[in-house]
Amino acid sequence: MRTMQDWLDSYSRDHQNPTNQVFHWLCVPPIVWSVIALLWTVPVPASFARPGAWSVLVMVLAFYWYWKRSHRLALGLLLVFAVLGLFTNLLYYRLGAMMLCYVAIAVFVVAWIGQFIGHQYEGRRPSFLTDLSYLLIGPAWLMAKLLRKLGFKQIT
């Protein structure tokens, strides 16, 4: 099994261009939110669970994947998931499921366009085109950078 450091090092090699890195800081968080929001709008039988149950399930599974590889990164991302989940729940009740879905789709599309523009500057294809697991590494890569800026030396 690859270590989290292996994943982060590999991802870093595909993201050397400073402009591409800026695009990632601007686009990855909205992509994560839009996936959470889209899953939030998937109907759940009221007798089974509350709105957002599918989104919470996916966040728990992602957290577990991160936890197996890096406890610090997992805890940082859990905090992000919690904030995004609370924000999404607020929007769900303010906007309604359909409008939230439309907003999430728009954010998703615009943010992915930004990602591909960033990779034009990089001159490399996005990492996830070689392995879908890299869709989980993008947020972890940003969290690792943030934790280092906050003074945490050992991330993984």
Protein backbone atom coordinates (compact mmCIF):
# COMPACT_ATOMS: atom_id res chain seq x y z
CA MET A 1 0.00 0.00 0.00
CA ARG A 2 1.29 3.47 -0.89
CA THR A 3 1.91 5.82 1.99
CA MET A 4 0.30 9.23 2.09
CA GLN A 5 3.73 10.76 1.55
CA ASP A 6 4.09 8.67 -1.63
CA TRP A 7 0.73 10.00 -2.85
CA LEU A 8 1.61 13.61 -1.96
CA ASP A 9 5.06 13.39 -3.58
CA SER A 10 3.58 11.98 -6.77
CA TYR A 11 0.88 14.66 -6.82
CA SER A 12 3.47 17.37 -6.21
CA ARG A 13 5.48 16.25 -9.23
CA ASP A 14 2.40 16.94 -11.40
CA HIS A 15 1.81 20.35 -9.79
CA GLN A 16 5.07 22.33 -9.99
CA ASN A 17 3.86 25.41 -11.86
CA PRO A 18 2.99 28.28 -9.46
CA THR A 19 0.01 29.37 -11.57
CA ASN A 20 -1.38 25.84 -11.55
CA GLN A 21 -0.94 25.74 -7.78
CA VAL A 22 -2.95 28.97 -7.44
CA PHE A 23 -5.69 27.48 -9.60
CA HIS A 24 -5.72 24.44 -7.28
CA TRP A 25 -6.09 26.64 -4.19
CA LEU A 26 -8.96 28.45 -5.89
CA CYS A 27 -10.68 25.42 -7.44
CA VAL A 28 -10.21 22.31 -5.27
CA PRO A 29 -12.16 23.60 -2.23
CA PRO A 30 -15.17 24.59 -4.37
CA ILE A 31 -15.05 21.20 -6.10
CA VAL A 32 -15.08 19.45 -2.73
CA TRP A 33 -18.00 21.61 -1.61
CA SER A 34 -19.93 21.04 -4.83
CA VAL A 35 -19.63 17.26 -4.48
CA ILE A 36 -20.83 17.50 -0.88
CA ALA A 37 -23.72 19.73 -1.97
CA LEU A 38 -24.71 17.52 -4.89
CA LEU A 39 -24.78 14.46 -2.66
CA TRP A 40 -26.77 16.48 -0.10
CA THR A 41 -29.55 16.87 -2.64
CA VAL A 42 -29.91 13.14 -3.32
CA PRO A 43 -33.27 12.17 -1.83
CA VAL A 44 -33.32 10.03 1.30
CA PRO A 45 -36.49 8.39 2.61
CA ALA A 46 -37.57 10.43 5.66
CA SER A 47 -38.05 7.26 7.67
CA PHE A 48 -34.46 6.26 6.92
CA ALA A 49 -32.39 9.42 7.44
CA ARG A 50 -32.25 13.19 7.09
CA PRO A 51 -31.30 15.15 3.98
CA GLY A 52 -27.56 15.03 3.48
CA ALA A 53 -27.21 11.41 4.63
CA TRP A 54 -25.49 10.34 1.39
CA SER A 55 -23.10 13.26 1.64
CA VAL A 56 -22.24 12.45 5.25
CA LEU A 57 -21.68 8.80 4.31
CA VAL A 58 -19.22 9.79 1.58
CA MET A 59 -17.43 12.20 3.93
CA VAL A 60 -17.09 9.42 6.54
CA LEU A 61 -15.70 7.03 3.92
CA ALA A 62 -13.24 9.66 2.68
CA PHE A 63 -12.22 10.41 6.27
CA TYR A 64 -11.58 6.69 6.84
CA TRP A 65 -9.42 6.53 3.69
CA TYR A 66 -7.40 9.54 4.89
CA TRP A 67 -7.19 8.22 8.48
CA LYS A 68 -5.59 4.96 7.32
CA ARG A 69 -2.84 7.00 5.67
CA SER A 70 -2.35 10.07 7.86
CA HIS A 71 -4.09 10.94 11.12
CA ARG A 72 -3.12 14.62 11.00
CA LEU A 73 -4.35 15.13 7.46
CA ALA A 74 -7.52 13.19 8.24
CA LEU A 75 -8.29 15.37 11.26
CA GLY A 76 -7.66 18.55 9.26
CA LEU A 77 -9.90 17.34 6.47
CA LEU A 78 -12.55 16.23 8.97
CA LEU A 79 -12.72 19.81 10.20
CA VAL A 80 -13.12 21.01 6.61
CA PHE A 81 -15.82 18.38 5.97
CA ALA A 82 -17.69 19.48 9.09
CA VAL A 83 -17.62 23.16 8.10
CA LEU A 84 -18.65 22.39 4.52
CA GLY A 85 -21.40 20.06 5.76
CA LEU A 86 -22.82 22.71 8.10
CA PHE A 87 -22.64 25.33 5.35
CA THR A 88 -24.36 22.98 2.90
CA ASN A 89 -27.09 22.13 5.40
CA LEU A 90 -27.76 25.85 5.87
CA LEU A 91 -27.96 26.37 2.10
CA TYR A 92 -30.19 23.32 1.71
CA TYR A 93 -32.78 24.80 4.06
CA ARG A 94 -32.42 28.34 2.69
CA LEU A 95 -32.38 27.55 -1.04
CA GLY A 96 -34.11 24.20 -1.27
CA ALA A 97 -32.77 21.03 -2.81
CA MET A 98 -33.28 22.00 -6.45
CA MET A 99 -31.62 25.42 -6.23
CA LEU A 100 -28.74 23.98 -4.18
CA CYS A 101 -28.29 21.34 -6.87
CA TYR A 102 -28.16 24.00 -9.62
CA VAL A 103 -25.66 26.11 -7.67
CA ALA A 104 -23.49 23.06 -6.95
CA ILE A 105 -23.48 22.03 -10.61
CA ALA A 106 -22.48 25.54 -11.68
CA VAL A 107 -19.67 25.68 -9.09
CA PHE A 108 -18.51 22.19 -10.07
CA VAL A 109 -18.31 23.05 -13.78
CA VAL A 110 -16.60 26.42 -13.29
CA ALA A 111 -14.09 25.00 -10.80
CA TRP A 112 -13.19 22.10 -13.10
CA ILE A 113 -12.70 24.50 -15.98
CA GLY A 114 -10.29 26.35 -13.68
CA GLN A 115 -8.48 23.11 -12.90
CA PHE A 116 -7.98 22.34 -16.58
CA ILE A 117 -6.79 25.91 -17.24
CA GLY A 118 -4.25 25.46 -14.44
CA HIS A 119 -3.04 22.24 -16.01
CA GLN A 120 -2.57 24.08 -19.31
CA TYR A 121 -0.01 26.24 -17.49
CA GLU A 122 1.51 23.09 -15.99
CA GLY A 123 1.74 21.37 -19.36
CA ARG A 124 0.61 18.09 -17.77
CA ARG A 125 -2.63 16.19 -17.58
CA PRO A 126 -4.48 16.16 -14.25
CA SER A 127 -3.26 13.30 -12.04
CA PHE A 128 -6.70 11.77 -11.67
CA LEU A 129 -6.66 10.84 -15.37
CA THR A 130 -4.04 8.21 -14.51
CA ASP A 131 -5.58 7.09 -11.19
CA LEU A 132 -8.96 8.15 -9.79
CA SER A 133 -7.52 7.97 -6.25
CA TYR A 134 -5.89 11.32 -6.99
CA LEU A 135 -9.33 12.90 -6.64
CA LEU A 136 -8.84 12.29 -2.91
CA ILE A 137 -5.24 13.49 -2.95
CA GLY A 138 -5.94 17.02 -4.22
CA PRO A 139 -7.66 18.10 -0.98
CA ALA A 140 -5.04 16.25 1.11
CA TRP A 141 -2.23 17.99 -0.81
CA LEU A 142 -3.72 21.40 -0.02
CA MET A 143 -4.29 20.42 3.63
CA ALA A 144 -0.67 19.25 3.91
CA LYS A 145 0.52 22.61 2.57
CA LEU A 146 -1.79 24.47 4.98
CA LEU A 147 -0.64 22.42 7.97
CA ARG A 148 3.01 23.08 7.08
CA LYS A 149 2.28 26.81 6.89
CA LEU A 150 0.70 26.55 10.33
CA GLY A 151 3.93 25.08 11.68
CA PHE A 152 3.26 21.34 11.67
CA LYS A 153 6.49 19.73 10.55
CA GLN A 154 5.35 16.11 10.48
CA ILE A 155 2.20 15.79 8.36
CA THR A 156 2.01 12.12 7.42
